[in-house]
Structure formats: C-alpha cells, structure tokens
Amino acid sequence: MFAIDKVLISDDILTTFFCCNINKCRGMCCKEGDLGAPIYMDEIKIIQKNYNLVKEYLTRDAQSIIQQYGIYEIYQNEYYTRLLPSGNCIFSTIKNETYLCIFELLNLKKPISCRLYPIRMSITKDYTFLNLHKWEICKSGYENGNINKIPLITFLKASLIDYFGSEWYDKLSFLFYNYDTKNKIRVS
C-alpha cells in the first residue's frame, strides 16, 4: 500500500491494466449488484439540483421510485443510488442492448464511484482508501487493458485528476513508472 497525501492506494492499482470494453460488457455495471452506485452527500445535492434536466430521460418506474423514496438509499451508513425492481440503476437507460448512464449521455458528471470504477473509494475522517474491485462482469475490461497495455491509472486519468487534482495524479504517475513488483519502489 502507498500513501499520497492522505490517500492510501493498494498496490494492485499500480500493477493493473484496464480499459472498459462496453461493446462486450454491455454496461452491466449499471445493471448488476445488490446496491446502486455509491454516492456522497455533495453528489446527492448536485443530482437533486440537476434532477429536472434528467427527469424526462428517466423511465416511468425510475420517476415513480424517486418521487416515492428519493434518489438514494442508505445502507450501513453509506449512500447509494436507488435501483429499479429489475436491478438496474434508476439513472440508467438501455440503448442498443447496452446499459448507459443518463448523466453521461447528458454530458453531466456521473458519481465519482462510477467514474473511478474499478477502483473503489472509501473515505474516513482521516484518510481516503483506494482499492481495486474485481468483478466478473468487467473481465473484458481487464482483457482489453492487458492486450492494449493500458494501465488502469491511465484509463482513469481524467477522473483521478478531476477528483484528486493534477499534482496528486503526477505523484501517482511517478509511483506507477517507478514501481517494481518485487521491491515495491525502484528509484531511477
């Protein structure tokens, strides 16, 4: 594990190659799972503020669930987007047999947990933890990243910079390019 400022990063984030292959996975991350996407209170406020922009693109079921229960649920003191009875995120839509995020289609930011996937972020009072989440439905993304030699941190560069800043990303990039799996860090 490595630390950059108050962010603790698991080793496998520096050794993983990944590039989402939506043509193969069909956006199943918007469909599968026991809970919706993890979201944070500041994101909830932004979604609520932009709700009228996305409302017309939501299914009737999604609109009804939001009207009745709101956009999020709480599980073990953490916030998640709600799911439809079919299991997909209330903010997803289906186009050409592929699940897509309505926020992304409208050029709005998806929740950071979606933008950073397959990295999962946990925030405590003192630290932010970044861990790699391996999920069978993303197998094609790992295969694509390995075949094309696309490091996970390169694939997620824009989202990592957006959330943590370019100076932080430069430190992460330095770790990546100086990482040695046997000795952990190699100094050039």
Coordinates of C-alpha atoms in Angstrom, one line a residue:
M1 CA 0.0 0.0 0.0
F2 CA 1.2 3.5 -0.8
A3 CA 0.2 6.9 0.5
I4 CA -0.1 10.1 -1.4
D5 CA -1.0 12.9 0.9
K6 CA -3.9 11.4 2.9
V7 CA -4.9 8.9 0.2
L8 CA -3.9 5.2 0.7
I9 CA -3.6 3.3 -2.5
S10 CA -3.5 -0.5 -2.8
D11 CA -0.5 -2.0 -4.8
D12 CA -2.7 -3.7 -7.4
I13 CA -3.9 -0.3 -8.7
L14 CA -0.3 0.3 -9.8
T15 CA 0.0 -3.2 -11.5
T16 CA -3.4 -3.5 -13.2
F17 CA -4.1 -2.9 -16.9
F18 CA -7.7 -2.0 -17.6
C19 CA -9.8 -0.3 -20.3
C20 CA -13.6 -0.6 -20.3
N21 CA -14.9 -2.5 -23.2
I22 CA -18.6 -1.5 -23.2
N23 CA -19.2 -3.3 -26.5
K24 CA -18.6 -6.6 -24.7
C25 CA -19.8 -5.9 -21.2
R26 CA -22.9 -4.0 -22.4
G27 CA -22.7 -1.6 -19.4
M28 CA -23.7 -4.4 -16.9
C29 CA -22.2 -2.3 -14.0
C30 CA -25.3 -0.2 -14.3
K31 CA -27.5 -3.3 -14.0
E32 CA -25.8 -5.8 -11.7
G33 CA -25.2 -5.6 -8.0
D34 CA -27.1 -5.6 -4.7
L35 CA -26.9 -1.9 -4.3
G36 CA -26.8 1.1 -6.6
A37 CA -23.7 3.2 -7.2
P38 CA -22.0 4.6 -4.0
I39 CA -22.6 8.4 -3.8
Y40 CA -21.6 11.1 -1.5
M41 CA -23.7 13.9 0.0
D42 CA -22.2 16.6 -2.3
E43 CA -23.1 14.4 -5.3
I44 CA -26.6 13.9 -3.9
K45 CA -27.0 17.7 -3.8
I46 CA -25.8 18.1 -7.4
I47 CA -28.1 15.3 -8.6
Q48 CA -31.1 16.9 -6.8
K49 CA -30.1 20.3 -8.3
N50 CA -30.0 18.8 -11.9
Y51 CA -33.0 16.5 -11.4
N52 CA -35.2 18.4 -13.8
L53 CA -32.6 18.1 -16.6
V54 CA -32.5 14.3 -16.2
K55 CA -36.1 13.6 -15.3
E56 CA -37.5 13.4 -18.8
Y57 CA -34.9 10.7 -19.7
L58 CA -35.8 8.5 -16.8
T59 CA -38.2 5.6 -17.1
R60 CA -41.6 6.0 -15.5
D61 CA -40.6 3.4 -12.9
A62 CA -37.5 5.4 -12.1
Q63 CA -39.5 8.6 -11.8
S64 CA -42.0 6.9 -9.6
I65 CA -39.4 5.4 -7.3
I66 CA -37.6 8.8 -7.0
Q67 CA -41.0 10.5 -6.3
Q68 CA -41.8 8.0 -3.6
Y69 CA -38.4 7.3 -2.0
G70 CA -35.9 9.8 -3.3
I71 CA -32.8 9.3 -5.4
Y72 CA -30.7 7.4 -2.8
E73 CA -30.9 4.8 -0.1
I74 CA -28.7 4.4 3.0
Y75 CA -27.1 1.1 3.7
Q76 CA -24.6 0.7 6.6
N77 CA -24.3 4.5 6.9
E78 CA -23.4 4.9 3.3
Y79 CA -25.4 6.4 0.4
Y80 CA -26.2 4.6 -2.8
T81 CA -28.3 5.4 -5.9
R82 CA -31.6 3.5 -5.9
L83 CA -32.3 0.5 -8.1
L84 CA -35.3 -0.3 -10.2
P85 CA -37.1 -3.6 -9.4
S86 CA -35.2 -5.1 -12.5
G87 CA -31.9 -4.3 -10.6
N88 CA -30.5 -1.6 -12.8
C89 CA -29.6 1.9 -11.5
I90 CA -32.5 4.4 -11.7
F91 CA -30.2 6.7 -13.7
S92 CA -29.5 4.1 -16.4
T93 CA -31.1 3.7 -19.8
I94 CA -30.9 1.0 -22.4
K95 CA -29.7 1.8 -25.9
N96 CA -28.8 -0.9 -28.5
E97 CA -29.0 -3.6 -25.7
T98 CA -26.4 -1.7 -23.7
Y99 CA -27.0 0.0 -20.3
L100 CA -25.8 3.6 -20.3
C101 CA -25.7 6.3 -17.7
I102 CA -28.2 9.2 -18.3
F103 CA -25.7 11.6 -16.7
E104 CA -23.1 10.7 -19.2
L105 CA -25.5 10.9 -22.1
L106 CA -26.4 14.5 -21.0
N107 CA -22.7 15.5 -20.5
L108 CA -23.2 15.7 -16.7
K109 CA -20.7 14.1 -14.3
K110 CA -21.5 10.6 -13.2
P111 CA -21.0 9.8 -9.5
I112 CA -17.2 9.5 -8.7
S113 CA -17.7 5.9 -7.8
C114 CA -18.8 5.2 -11.4
R115 CA -16.1 7.4 -13.0
L116 CA -13.3 5.7 -11.0
Y117 CA -14.6 2.1 -11.4
P118 CA -13.0 -0.5 -11.0
I119 CA -11.3 1.5 -8.2
R120 CA -13.5 1.6 -5.1
M121 CA -13.0 4.6 -2.8
S122 CA -13.6 4.6 1.0
I123 CA -13.5 7.8 2.9
T124 CA -12.9 8.1 6.6
K125 CA -12.4 11.1 8.8
D126 CA -8.6 10.9 8.3
Y127 CA -8.0 9.0 5.1
T128 CA -9.3 8.1 1.7
F129 CA -8.6 4.5 0.6
L130 CA -8.4 3.4 -3.0
N131 CA -8.8 -0.4 -3.6
L132 CA -9.2 -2.4 -6.8
H133 CA -12.6 -4.1 -7.1
K134 CA -12.5 -7.2 -9.3
W135 CA -15.9 -8.1 -10.7
E136 CA -16.5 -10.8 -13.3
I137 CA -18.7 -8.5 -15.5
C138 CA -15.6 -6.3 -16.0
K139 CA -13.5 -9.3 -17.3
S140 CA -13.4 -7.8 -20.8
G141 CA -12.1 -4.5 -19.5
Y142 CA -9.1 -6.3 -17.8
E143 CA -8.5 -8.3 -21.0
N144 CA -8.7 -5.2 -23.2
G145 CA -6.3 -3.3 -20.9
N146 CA -3.8 -6.2 -20.9
I147 CA -4.0 -6.7 -24.7
N148 CA -3.5 -2.9 -25.3
K149 CA -1.2 -2.3 -22.4
I150 CA -3.3 0.4 -20.9
P151 CA -2.5 1.0 -17.2
L152 CA -5.6 1.4 -15.0
I153 CA -4.3 4.8 -13.8
T154 CA -4.0 6.0 -17.5
F155 CA -7.6 4.8 -18.3
L156 CA -8.9 6.7 -15.2
K157 CA -6.6 9.7 -15.6
A158 CA -9.2 12.3 -16.2
S159 CA -11.4 11.2 -13.3
L160 CA -8.5 10.9 -11.0
I161 CA -7.3 14.4 -11.8
D162 CA -10.8 15.7 -11.6
Y163 CA -11.3 14.4 -8.1
F164 CA -7.7 14.5 -6.6
G165 CA -6.0 17.2 -8.7
S166 CA -3.2 17.1 -11.3
E167 CA -0.4 17.4 -8.7
W168 CA -1.7 14.3 -6.9
Y169 CA -2.0 12.4 -10.2
D170 CA 1.6 13.3 -11.1
K171 CA 2.7 11.7 -7.8
L172 CA 0.6 8.6 -8.6
S173 CA 2.1 8.5 -12.1
F174 CA 5.6 8.7 -10.6
L175 CA 4.8 5.8 -8.4
F176 CA 3.5 3.8 -11.3
Y177 CA 6.5 4.4 -13.5
N178 CA 8.9 3.7 -10.7
Y179 CA 7.0 0.7 -9.3
D180 CA 8.8 -2.7 -9.1
T181 CA 6.6 -5.6 -8.1
K182 CA 9.5 -7.3 -6.2
N183 CA 11.0 -4.3 -4.4
K184 CA 7.8 -2.2 -4.4
I185 CA 9.6 1.1 -5.4
R186 CA 12.6 1.5 -7.6
V187 CA 14.4 4.8 -7.8
S188 CA 15.6 5.7 -11.3

